[in-house]
mmCIF file of C-alpha atoms in Angstrom:
data_model
loop_
_atom_site.group_PDB
_atom_site.id
_atom_site.type_symbol
_atom_site.label_atom_id
_atom_site.label_comp_id
_atom_site.label_asym_id
_atom_site.label_seq_id
_atom_site.Cartn_x
_atom_site.Cartn_y
_atom_site.Cartn_z
ATOM 1 C CA UNK W 119 39.794 -14.220 9.944
ATOM 2 C CA UNK W 120 37.397 -13.520 7.415
ATOM 3 C CA UNK W 121 33.994 -12.818 7.994
ATOM 4 C CA UNK W 122 31.720 -13.838 5.597
ATOM 5 C CA UNK W 123 28.299 -11.726 5.801
ATOM 6 C CA UNK W 124 25.343 -12.673 3.485
ATOM 7 C CA UNK W 125 24.508 -9.169 2.080
ATOM 8 C CA UNK W 126 22.363 -9.267 -1.308
ATOM 9 C CA UNK W 127 22.872 -6.668 -4.109
ATOM 10 C CA UNK W 128 20.336 -4.625 -6.209
ATOM 11 C CA UNK W 129 19.775 -5.901 -9.477
ATOM 12 C CA UNK W 130 17.019 -6.008 -11.958
ATOM 13 C CA UNK W 131 15.224 -9.223 -12.746
ATOM 14 C CA UNK W 132 16.207 -10.414 -9.103
ATOM 15 C CA UNK W 133 13.438 -13.212 -10.108
ATOM 16 C CA UNK W 134 14.736 -13.271 -13.694
ATOM 17 C CA UNK W 135 12.889 -12.031 -16.852
ATOM 18 C CA UNK W 136 9.168 -11.917 -15.095
ATOM 19 C CA UNK W 137 7.758 -10.858 -18.737
ATOM 20 C CA UNK W 138 7.611 -14.779 -19.493
ATOM 21 C CA UNK W 139 4.501 -14.924 -16.830
ATOM 22 C CA UNK W 140 2.648 -12.840 -19.099
ATOM 23 C CA UNK W 141 -0.758 -14.420 -20.017
ATOM 24 C CA UNK W 142 -2.023 -10.794 -21.605
ATOM 25 C CA UNK W 143 0.780 -8.173 -23.130
ATOM 26 C CA UNK W 144 -0.623 -4.353 -22.549
ATOM 27 C CA UNK W 145 0.211 -2.478 -26.004
ATOM 28 C CA UNK W 146 0.106 1.182 -26.241
ATOM 29 C CA UNK W 147 -1.783 2.803 -28.769
ATOM 30 C CA UNK W 148 0.197 6.053 -29.281
ATOM 31 C CA UNK W 149 -2.368 7.363 -31.521
ATOM 32 C CA UNK W 150 -4.865 7.272 -28.833
ATOM 33 C CA UNK W 151 -2.266 8.075 -25.806
ATOM 34 C CA UNK W 152 -2.686 11.581 -24.178
ATOM 35 C CA UNK W 153 0.385 11.284 -21.958
ATOM 36 C CA UNK W 154 -1.220 11.545 -18.599
ATOM 37 C CA UNK W 155 1.262 9.671 -16.930
ATOM 38 C CA UNK W 156 -1.041 7.311 -15.094
ATOM 39 C CA UNK W 157 -0.273 3.954 -16.791
ATOM 40 C CA UNK W 158 3.252 4.999 -15.219
ATOM 41 C CA UNK W 159 2.471 5.958 -12.035
ATOM 42 C CA UNK W 160 0.012 2.860 -11.532
ATOM 43 C CA UNK W 161 2.419 0.219 -12.542
ATOM 44 C CA UNK W 162 3.279 -1.947 -9.600
ATOM 45 C CA UNK W 163 6.348 -3.545 -11.144
ATOM 46 C CA UNK W 164 8.036 0.143 -12.673
ATOM 47 C CA UNK W 165 7.892 -1.894 -16.175
ATOM 48 C CA UNK W 166 6.512 1.051 -17.335
ATOM 49 C CA UNK W 167 9.693 3.619 -17.879
ATOM 50 C CA UNK W 168 8.969 7.704 -19.468
ATOM 51 C CA UNK W 169 11.332 8.679 -22.314
ATOM 52 C CA UNK W 170 12.419 12.606 -22.594
ATOM 53 C CA UNK W 171 9.463 13.676 -23.741
ATOM 54 C CA UNK W 172 7.336 11.659 -21.024
ATOM 55 C CA UNK W 173 6.287 9.242 -23.608
ATOM 56 C CA UNK W 174 5.426 6.010 -21.576
ATOM 57 C CA UNK W 175 6.959 2.691 -22.987
ATOM 58 C CA UNK W 176 6.658 -0.732 -21.506
ATOM 59 C CA UNK W 177 9.654 -3.125 -20.638
ATOM 60 C CA UNK W 178 8.303 -6.226 -21.723
ATOM 61 C CA UNK W 179 11.241 -7.906 -20.420
ATOM 62 C CA UNK W 180 9.796 -7.702 -17.022
ATOM 63 C CA UNK W 181 6.183 -6.353 -17.549
ATOM 64 C CA UNK W 182 3.978 -9.295 -16.130
ATOM 65 C CA UNK W 183 0.577 -8.481 -17.757
ATOM 66 C CA UNK W 184 -1.225 -7.551 -14.686
ATOM 67 C CA UNK W 185 -3.582 -5.319 -16.893
ATOM 68 C CA UNK W 186 -3.647 -2.310 -13.808
ATOM 69 C CA UNK W 187 -2.317 0.311 -16.837
ATOM 70 C CA UNK W 188 -5.275 -0.596 -19.045
ATOM 71 C CA UNK W 189 -7.751 -0.882 -16.388
ATOM 72 C CA UNK W 190 -6.656 2.773 -15.046
ATOM 73 C CA UNK W 191 -6.297 4.097 -18.951
ATOM 74 C CA UNK W 192 -8.504 7.246 -19.215
ATOM 75 C CA UNK W 193 -8.779 7.273 -22.577
ATOM 76 C CA UNK W 194 -8.566 2.812 -23.285
ATOM 77 C CA UNK W 195 -5.251 3.433 -25.440
ATOM 78 C CA UNK W 196 -3.742 0.437 -24.057
ATOM 79 C CA UNK W 197 -4.827 -2.833 -25.373
ATOM 80 C CA UNK W 198 -4.593 -6.086 -23.682
ATOM 81 C CA UNK W 199 -3.624 -9.133 -26.303
ATOM 82 C CA UNK W 200 -3.176 -12.787 -25.466
ATOM 83 C CA UNK W 201 0.506 -13.852 -25.910
ATOM 84 C CA UNK W 202 0.762 -16.863 -28.116
ATOM 85 C CA UNK K 163 -4.053 16.237 -12.863
ATOM 86 C CA UNK K 164 -2.170 15.093 -15.859
ATOM 87 C CA UNK K 165 1.771 14.293 -16.466
ATOM 88 C CA UNK K 166 3.056 17.830 -15.340
ATOM 89 C CA UNK K 167 1.109 17.556 -12.058
ATOM 90 C CA UNK K 168 1.925 14.040 -11.324
ATOM 91 C CA UNK K 169 5.934 14.546 -11.844
ATOM 92 C CA UNK K 170 5.611 17.625 -9.778
ATOM 93 C CA UNK K 171 5.028 15.188 -6.769
ATOM 94 C CA UNK K 172 6.610 11.732 -8.016
ATOM 95 C CA UNK K 173 10.133 11.786 -8.680
ATOM 96 C CA UNK K 174 11.120 9.436 -12.017
ATOM 97 C CA UNK K 175 13.306 7.865 -10.334
ATOM 98 C CA UNK K 176 12.931 3.882 -9.393
ATOM 99 C CA UNK K 177 13.930 2.126 -6.331
ATOM 100 C CA UNK K 178 11.792 -0.660 -6.549
ATOM 101 C CA UNK K 179 13.714 -2.893 -9.443
ATOM 102 C CA UNK K 180 11.681 -4.583 -12.169
ATOM 103 C CA UNK K 181 11.219 -8.315 -12.242
ATOM 104 C CA UNK K 182 11.131 -8.878 -8.797
ATOM 105 C CA UNK K 183 9.252 -12.214 -7.457
ATOM 106 C CA UNK K 184 6.029 -10.068 -6.516
ATOM 107 C CA UNK K 185 2.202 -11.600 -8.461
ATOM 108 C CA UNK K 186 1.095 -9.490 -11.089
ATOM 109 C CA UNK K 187 -1.039 -6.499 -9.556
ATOM 110 C CA UNK K 188 0.561 -6.446 -6.085
ATOM 111 C CA UNK K 189 -0.356 -3.920 -3.683
ATOM 112 C CA UNK K 190 2.895 -4.303 -1.563
ATOM 113 C CA UNK K 191 4.690 -3.360 -4.846
ATOM 114 C CA UNK K 192 3.093 -0.269 -5.460
ATOM 115 C CA UNK K 193 3.285 0.840 -2.252
ATOM 116 C CA UNK K 194 7.110 0.043 -1.334
ATOM 117 C CA UNK K 195 7.341 1.999 -5.102
ATOM 118 C CA UNK K 196 5.650 5.146 -3.488
ATOM 119 C CA UNK K 197 7.171 5.131 -0.406
ATOM 120 C CA UNK K 198 10.949 5.346 -1.628
ATOM 121 C CA UNK K 199 10.184 7.672 -4.252
ATOM 122 C CA UNK K 200 8.706 9.988 -1.332
ATOM 123 C CA UNK K 201 11.758 9.268 0.528
ATOM 124 C CA UNK K 202 14.583 9.675 -2.713
ATOM 125 C CA UNK K 203 15.859 6.352 -1.814
ATOM 126 C CA UNK K 204 17.328 7.912 1.644
ATOM 127 C CA UNK K 205 16.237 4.972 3.939
ATOM 128 C CA UNK K 206 16.814 1.973 5.640
ATOM 129 C CA UNK K 207 14.128 -0.780 5.591
ATOM 130 C CA UNK K 208 13.234 -3.109 8.200
ATOM 131 C CA UNK K 209 10.781 -5.859 6.888
ATOM 132 C CA UNK K 210 9.351 -8.927 9.022
ATOM 133 C CA UNK K 211 8.236 -11.907 7.852
ATOM 134 C CA UNK K 212 5.338 -11.022 5.016
ATOM 135 C CA UNK K 213 5.079 -11.006 1.383
ATOM 136 C CA UNK K 214 7.848 -8.342 0.838
ATOM 137 C CA UNK K 215 10.192 -10.858 2.363
ATOM 138 C CA UNK K 216 10.219 -12.626 -0.582
ATOM 139 C CA UNK K 217 9.385 -9.314 -2.888
ATOM 140 C CA UNK K 218 12.680 -7.999 -1.851
ATOM 141 C CA UNK K 219 14.493 -10.982 -3.663
ATOM 142 C CA UNK K 220 15.945 -14.335 -3.743
ATOM 143 C CA UNK K 221 19.905 -13.888 -2.519
ATOM 144 C CA UNK K 222 22.384 -12.865 -3.458
ATOM 145 C CA UNK K 223 19.958 -10.434 -5.486
ATOM 146 C CA UNK K 224 17.869 -7.569 -4.126
ATOM 147 C CA UNK K 225 14.857 -5.615 -5.651
ATOM 148 C CA UNK K 226 15.197 -2.459 -3.530
ATOM 149 C CA UNK K 227 17.663 -0.319 -4.456
ATOM 150 C CA UNK K 228 17.923 0.557 -0.330
ATOM 151 C CA UNK K 229 19.431 -1.118 2.586
ATOM 152 C CA UNK K 230 16.801 -4.313 4.058
ATOM 153 C CA UNK K 231 17.227 -5.951 7.111
ATOM 154 C CA UNK K 232 15.063 -8.767 7.446
ATOM 155 C CA UNK K 233 13.836 -9.720 10.743
ATOM 156 C CA UNK K 234 11.530 -11.924 12.983
ATOM 157 C CA UNK K 235 7.890 -11.347 12.867
ATOM 158 C CA UNK K 236 7.657 -9.603 16.520
ATOM 159 C CA UNK K 237 10.838 -7.728 16.222
ATOM 160 C CA UNK K 238 10.351 -5.004 13.529
ATOM 161 C CA UNK K 239 9.401 -1.869 15.471
ATOM 162 C CA UNK K 240 12.272 -2.772 18.480
ATOM 163 C CA UNK K 241 14.796 -3.127 15.463
ATOM 164 C CA UNK K 242 14.304 -0.224 14.057
ATOM 165 C CA UNK K 243 14.424 1.667 16.700
ATOM 166 C CA UNK K 244 17.633 0.479 17.173
ATOM 167 C CA UNK K 245 19.140 1.446 14.133
ATOM 168 C CA UNK K 246 17.780 4.605 14.556
ATOM 169 C CA UNK K 247 19.610 5.564 17.833
ATOM 170 C CA UNK K 248 22.831 3.697 16.372
ATOM 171 C CA UNK K 249 22.784 6.342 13.433
ATOM 172 C CA UNK K 250 22.327 9.029 15.886
ATOM 173 C CA UNK K 251 25.583 7.849 17.971
ATOM 174 C CA UNK K 252 27.217 7.580 14.834
ATOM 175 C CA UNK K 253 25.848 11.303 13.917
ATOM 176 C CA UNK K 254 24.558 10.083 10.624
ATOM 177 C CA UNK K 255 21.399 12.624 9.525
ATOM 178 C CA UNK K 256 19.150 12.412 6.915
ATOM 179 C CA UNK K 257 18.536 8.543 7.027
ATOM 180 C CA UNK K 258 14.764 7.610 7.679
ATOM 181 C CA UNK K 259 14.912 3.949 9.379
ATOM 182 C CA UNK K 260 11.600 2.513 8.410
ATOM 183 C CA UNK K 261 9.543 -0.182 9.510
ATOM 184 C CA UNK K 262 7.629 -1.912 6.610
ATOM 185 C CA UNK K 263 5.575 -4.680 7.991
ATOM 186 C CA UNK K 264 2.033 -6.567 6.485
ATOM 187 C CA UNK K 265 -1.335 -6.427 9.053
ATOM 188 C CA UNK K 266 -0.191 -9.387 10.430
ATOM 189 C CA UNK K 267 2.940 -8.449 11.696
ATOM 190 C CA UNK K 268 1.670 -4.912 12.816
ATOM 191 C CA UNK K 269 -1.500 -5.397 14.153
ATOM 192 C CA UNK K 270 -1.297 -9.208 15.799
ATOM 193 C CA UNK K 271 2.438 -10.604 15.792
ATOM 194 C CA UNK K 272 4.411 -6.887 15.809
ATOM 195 C CA UNK K 273 2.045 -5.398 17.970
ATOM 196 C CA UNK K 274 3.630 -5.337 21.266
ATOM 197 C CA UNK K 275 7.044 -4.069 19.756
ATOM 198 C CA UNK K 276 5.134 -1.265 17.683
ATOM 199 C CA UNK K 277 3.362 -0.207 21.039
ATOM 200 C CA UNK K 278 6.903 0.142 22.877
ATOM 201 C CA UNK K 279 8.625 1.864 20.153
ATOM 202 C CA UNK K 280 5.339 4.274 19.719
ATOM 203 C CA UNK K 281 5.385 4.887 23.743
ATOM 204 C CA UNK K 282 8.904 5.673 23.666
ATOM 205 C CA UNK K 283 8.507 7.860 20.496
ATOM 206 C CA UNK K 284 11.333 6.423 18.897
ATOM 207 C CA UNK K 285 12.265 8.102 15.628
ATOM 208 C CA UNK K 286 11.240 5.697 13.370
ATOM 209 C CA UNK K 287 8.480 5.803 10.276
ATOM 210 C CA UNK K 288 6.418 2.779 10.473
ATOM 211 C CA UNK K 289 4.396 1.647 7.546
ATOM 212 C CA UNK K 290 1.263 -1.054 7.781
ATOM 213 C CA UNK K 291 0.465 -2.319 4.358
ATOM 214 C CA UNK K 292 -2.755 -3.542 5.298
ATOM 215 C CA UNK K 293 -4.067 -6.643 2.594
ATOM 216 C CA UNK K 294 -6.332 -7.704 5.603
ATOM 217 C CA UNK K 295 -4.975 -11.038 5.940
ATOM 218 C CA UNK K 296 -1.767 -13.310 5.669
ATOM 219 C CA UNK K 297 -1.310 -13.628 2.380
ATOM 220 C CA UNK K 298 2.168 -15.241 1.812
ATOM 221 C CA UNK K 299 1.349 -18.071 4.145
ATOM 222 C CA UNK K 300 -2.031 -18.740 2.602
ATOM 223 C CA UNK K 301 -4.818 -16.098 3.285
ATOM 224 C CA UNK K 302 -5.190 -16.695 6.822
ATOM 225 C CA UNK K 303 -7.192 -14.212 9.076
ATOM 226 C CA UNK K 304 -5.831 -11.646 10.786
ATOM 227 C CA UNK K 305 -7.139 -9.249 13.238
ATOM 228 C CA UNK K 306 -7.544 -6.466 10.394
ATOM 229 C CA UNK K 307 -9.285 -8.857 8.383
ATOM 230 C CA UNK K 308 -12.545 -6.839 7.574
ATOM 231 C CA UNK K 309 -15.983 -8.746 8.952
ATOM 232 C CA UNK K 310 -17.876 -11.149 6.523
ATOM 233 C CA UNK K 311 -14.734 -11.598 4.606
ATOM 234 C CA UNK K 312 -13.747 -15.167 3.488
ATOM 235 C CA UNK K 313 -10.157 -16.505 4.300
ATOM 236 C CA UNK K 314 -8.758 -19.879 4.461
ATOM 237 C CA UNK K 315 -9.186 -19.933 8.072
ATOM 238 C CA UNK K 316 -12.893 -18.039 7.841
ATOM 239 C CA UNK K 317 -14.195 -20.407 5.269
ATOM 240 C CA UNK K 318 -18.012 -18.923 6.344
ATOM 241 C CA UNK K 319 -16.832 -15.325 6.682
ATOM 242 C CA UNK K 320 -14.931 -13.548 9.476
ATOM 243 C CA UNK K 321 -17.576 -13.013 12.121
ATOM 244 C CA UNK K 322 -15.394 -10.251 14.349
ATOM 245 C CA UNK K 323 -14.579 -6.691 13.588
ATOM 246 C CA UNK K 324 -11.451 -5.237 11.692
ATOM 247 C CA UNK K 325 -9.399 -3.359 14.589
ATOM 248 C CA UNK K 326 -8.989 0.090 14.464
ATOM 249 C CA UNK K 327 -5.303 0.067 14.413
ATOM 250 C CA UNK K 328 -4.341 3.694 13.288
ATOM 251 C CA UNK K 329 -6.330 4.781 16.041
ATOM 252 C CA UNK K 330 -5.007 2.738 18.862
ATOM 253 C CA UNK K 331 -1.337 4.157 17.524
ATOM 254 C CA UNK K 332 -2.912 7.701 17.692
ATOM 255 C CA UNK K 333 -4.200 7.315 20.945
ATOM 256 C CA UNK K 334 0.053 6.554 22.530
ATOM 257 C CA UNK K 335 -0.046 10.490 21.572
ATOM 258 C CA UNK K 336 2.761 10.042 18.965
ATOM 259 C CA UNK K 337 3.407 13.419 16.203
ATOM 260 C CA UNK K 338 2.003 11.673 13.236
ATOM 261 C CA UNK K 339 -0.729 9.418 12.708
ATOM 262 C CA UNK K 340 -2.379 8.601 9.199
ATOM 263 C CA UNK K 341 -3.997 6.449 7.216
ATOM 264 C CA UNK K 342 -3.330 6.012 3.073
ATOM 265 C CA UNK K 343 -4.201 3.903 -0.049
ATOM 266 C CA UNK K 344 -2.420 2.484 -3.038
ATOM 267 C CA UNK K 345 -5.291 3.835 -5.265
ATOM 268 C CA UNK K 346 -4.431 7.763 -4.048
ATOM 269 C CA UNK K 347 -0.263 7.621 -4.824
ATOM 270 C CA UNK K 348 0.015 11.593 -4.485
ATOM 271 C CA UNK K 349 -1.765 11.563 -1.529
ATOM 272 C CA UNK K 350 0.256 8.890 0.371
ATOM 273 C CA UNK K 351 3.758 10.551 -0.754
ATOM 274 C CA UNK K 352 2.540 13.685 0.688
ATOM 275 C CA UNK K 353 2.181 12.358 3.553
ATOM 276 C CA UNK K 354 5.642 10.334 3.930
ATOM 277 C CA UNK K 355 6.929 13.557 3.025
ATOM 278 C CA UNK K 356 5.038 15.524 5.978
ATOM 279 C CA UNK K 357 5.957 12.415 8.522
ATOM 280 C CA UNK K 358 9.540 12.493 8.158
ATOM 281 C CA UNK K 359 9.670 15.991 8.711
ATOM 282 C CA UNK K 360 8.893 15.092 12.411
ATOM 283 C CA UNK K 361 11.494 13.269 15.140
ATOM 284 C CA UNK K 362 9.919 10.758 16.404
ATOM 285 C CA UNK K 363 7.367 8.161 15.976
ATOM 286 C CA UNK K 364 5.411 8.667 12.684
ATOM 287 C CA UNK K 365 2.699 5.738 11.360
ATOM 288 C CA UNK K 366 1.239 5.144 8.111
ATOM 289 C CA UNK K 367 -1.678 2.843 7.421
ATOM 290 C CA UNK K 368 -1.670 1.856 3.645
ATOM 291 C CA UNK K 369 -4.754 0.261 2.527
ATOM 292 C CA UNK K 370 -3.471 -2.464 -0.179
ATOM 293 C CA UNK K 371 -6.159 -4.571 -1.797
ATOM 294 C CA UNK K 372 -4.634 -7.993 -2.960
ATOM 295 C CA UNK K 373 -5.823 -9.554 -5.899
ATOM 296 C CA UNK K 374 -4.921 -13.101 -4.771
ATOM 297 C CA UNK K 375 -6.131 -13.098 -1.126
ATOM 298 C CA UNK K 376 -9.180 -10.865 -1.905
ATOM 299 C CA UNK K 377 -10.220 -12.905 -5.182
ATOM 300 C CA UNK K 378 -10.160 -10.277 -7.684
ATOM 301 C CA UNK K 379 -8.764 -9.916 -11.092
ATOM 302 C CA UNK K 380 -5.032 -8.785 -10.986
ATOM 303 C CA UNK K 381 -5.861 -5.271 -13.067
ATOM 304 C CA UNK K 382 -8.313 -4.460 -10.415
ATOM 305 C CA UNK K 383 -6.278 -3.450 -7.625
ATOM 306 C CA UNK K 384 -6.186 0.003 -8.280
ATOM 307 C CA UNK K 385 -9.863 0.243 -8.521
ATOM 308 C CA UNK K 386 -10.878 -1.823 -5.617
ATOM 309 C CA UNK K 387 -8.349 0.734 -3.792
ATOM 310 C CA UNK K 388 -10.567 3.411 -5.221
ATOM 311 C CA UNK K 389 -13.478 1.755 -4.329
ATOM 312 C CA UNK K 390 -12.859 1.446 -0.697
ATOM 313 C CA UNK K 391 -12.693 5.158 -0.172
ATOM 314 C CA UNK K 392 -14.924 6.239 -2.789
ATOM 315 C CA UNK K 393 -17.620 3.825 -0.759
ATOM 316 C CA UNK K 394 -16.390 5.340 2.892
ATOM 317 C CA UNK K 395 -15.063 2.074 4.148
ATOM 318 C CA UNK K 396 -11.758 2.970 3.580
ATOM 319 C CA UNK K 397 -11.112 6.787 5.013
ATOM 320 C CA UNK K 398 -8.317 8.781 4.278
ATOM 321 C CA UNK K 399 -7.032 11.200 6.712
ATOM 322 C CA UNK K 400 -3.750 12.012 8.969
ATOM 323 C CA UNK K 401 -3.485 13.180 12.940
ATOM 324 C CA UNK K 402 -0.777 15.586 13.334
ATOM 325 C CA UNK K 403 0.121 16.333 16.841
ATOM 326 C CA UNK K 404 -3.508 15.335 17.619
ATOM 327 C CA UNK K 405 -5.241 17.265 15.301
ATOM 328 C CA UNK K 406 -7.300 15.197 13.135
ATOM 329 C CA UNK K 407 -8.019 16.193 9.462
ATOM 330 C CA UNK K 408 -9.611 14.342 6.097
ATOM 331 C CA UNK K 409 -7.249 14.331 3.655
ATOM 332 C CA UNK K 410 -7.421 13.932 -0.739
ATOM 333 C CA UNK K 411 -11.165 12.411 -1.682
ATOM 334 C CA UNK K 412 -12.566 11.712 1.932
ATOM 335 C CA UNK K 413 -12.464 14.877 2.729
ATOM 336 C CA UNK K 414 -15.347 15.726 0.409
ATOM 337 C CA UNK K 415 -17.303 12.164 1.813
ATOM 338 C CA UNK K 416 -18.881 13.760 4.913
ATOM 339 C CA UNK K 417 -22.180 13.944 3.190
ATOM 340 C CA UNK K 418 -23.773 10.434 3.147
ATOM 341 C CA UNK K 419 -24.889 11.256 -0.069
ATOM 342 C CA UNK K 420 -21.630 11.787 -1.780
ATOM 343 C CA UNK K 421 -20.573 8.001 -0.577
ATOM 344 C CA UNK K 422 -21.300 5.179 -2.953
ATOM 345 C CA UNK K 423 -23.322 2.302 -1.375
ATOM 346 C CA UNK K 424 -20.533 -0.189 0.091
ATOM 347 C CA UNK K 425 -21.843 -2.768 -1.937
ATOM 348 C CA UNK K 426 -20.119 -1.156 -5.044
ATOM 349 C CA UNK K 427 -16.551 -2.294 -3.158
ATOM 350 C CA UNK K 428 -17.824 -5.429 -1.598
ATOM 351 C CA UNK K 429 -19.081 -7.181 -5.318
ATOM 352 C CA UNK K 430 -15.683 -7.043 -6.818
ATOM 353 C CA UNK K 431 -14.344 -9.248 -4.448
ATOM 354 C CA UNK K 432 -14.570 -13.120 -4.695
ATOM 355 C CA UNK K 433 -14.093 -13.013 -0.512
ATOM 356 C CA UNK K 434 -17.559 -11.188 0.013
ATOM 357 C CA UNK K 435 -19.348 -13.075 -2.753
ATOM 358 C CA UNK K 436 -21.204 -15.003 0.099
ATOM 359 C CA UNK K 437 -22.513 -12.075 1.961
ATOM 360 C CA UNK K 438 -26.618 -12.047 2.424
ATOM 361 C CA UNK K 439 -28.530 -8.690 2.058
ATOM 362 C CA UNK K 440 -28.352 -8.458 5.732
ATOM 363 C CA UNK K 441 -24.417 -8.758 5.871
ATOM 364 C CA UNK K 442 -24.306 -6.178 3.302
ATOM 365 C CA UNK K 443 -27.048 -3.853 5.162
ATOM 366 C CA UNK K 444 -24.582 -4.623 8.029
ATOM 367 C CA UNK K 445 -21.680 -3.540 7.046
ATOM 368 C CA UNK K 446 -23.148 -0.306 5.508
ATOM 369 C CA UNK K 447 -24.253 0.528 8.712
ATOM 370 C CA UNK K 448 -21.343 0.060 10.294
ATOM 371 C CA UNK K 449 -19.546 2.405 8.110
ATOM 372 C CA UNK K 450 -22.413 5.060 8.253
ATOM 373 C CA UNK K 451 -21.753 4.886 12.163
ATOM 374 C CA UNK K 452 -18.089 5.008 11.630
ATOM 375 C CA UNK K 453 -18.320 8.515 9.484
ATOM 376 C CA UNK K 454 -20.646 9.678 12.414
ATOM 377 C CA UNK K 455 -17.734 9.301 14.811
ATOM 378 C CA UNK K 456 -15.472 11.018 12.058
ATOM 379 C CA UNK K 457 -17.865 14.065 12.056
ATOM 380 C CA UNK K 458 -17.296 14.593 15.809
ATOM 381 C CA UNK K 459 -13.318 13.985 15.440
ATOM 382 C CA UNK K 460 -13.629 16.718 12.483
ATOM 383 C CA UNK K 461 -15.551 19.426 14.601
ATOM 384 C CA UNK K 462 -13.288 18.900 17.646
ATOM 385 C CA UNK K 463 -10.452 19.742 15.346
#
C-alpha cells in the first residue's frame, strides 16, 4: 500500500509573482543611499537583498510595494513611483 | 547602529521566502522572518488557524524553509509539546519546537492548551504575534483587542480592556517570558536566542501592528510598532527565572516625561479615529498606572 501524505515544498513565489500587486514602486537612489541596512532589515517580504558589498537591491518580481523601506529610510534615498 | 551592527545580530540567510501570500506591509511576515533568522532555521513550527496558515503558502508550495504543521485552533501548544517529547525519544537535539500563533489562537481559543503546556513546563517556545483582533476572518475583536479599538464586532469601539497575557503566562513560573515588537527586530532576535537556551516553556509576546485591520497605510507598520513602544502603550521586557527587566527603548522610559503622549500612536490608526478626548485621557491614564506597576516590578527585581 502506498501512503500519500500532503507535504508542501518550499518555493519562492508560492503565491506567484507578487510584484504584480504593486501600486507604487520603490526605487533606490544609490547616490543618496548610505548602506545603513534598514530597508533590508524592515522589508516584510525579504524582497530586498544585500550583495557582496552589502548594497541593497530590490527584487521587483516579488516586492509588493508596501513602502516600508521608503518610510524607514533615514536619508530618504528611496522614492515611491506610481506603476504604469 | 549601522549595517555592521545589524549584520552582527541578524544573519543574511532568509527562511521566509519572497512571493508569499501575505498582505503588503504584513507584521506577521516581519516577525516570522526575524524569528527564523534567530533560530537559524533549526525549528519545527506549529501554526494554529491564523493569517500565517495562509502565509505559509498554498499547497503544494510552502513559503517557509522549515517544517510546518498546520493544526486546529485549540491544539497548538499541546501538539508542540508532543512533538518536543517525540524528538527527545528519537534522540534528536538542537531542533526547537515553536508555536507561532495569533492573539485569538493564544489568548482566546488556545489558552487552555497554552496554560497546560506552561504548567507542565513542556520544552517549547511559544510565540504569540499579537495583531489585536481576528484579522484573517475579517477583524473580529479578541480578548487582546485594546480598549476603544474599532473592529467589525465592536463598531463603536471595544469597551473591555486588553488581557495582560504575558504576565498571566509568567504566573505559571516558567523559565522565560518576554514581550517584543516587530519595530525592534534586534531586541526580538536577542530574546529568541536567549529563550532557546532554556529547557522548558518559553513565551514571547510579539506586538504586530496590522495595516489592514488597524486601518493605517501599509508603509507605516514599523512606524506604528515603534510609536506603541515610544508612547509606553507597549512595553518591551523580559522575565528570566522570575527576574523582571525592561529592555531596549523601554528601559529608558521609566521617567514619564520621556514617553510620548498616547495620542501620537492612536491618531495614526483608523480604528481609533472615533475616540473622544475623554477616551484618550482614559487610555493615557491607564498607561501611566501600568508604568507605576512596572516601576514596582523593576524595584523588586
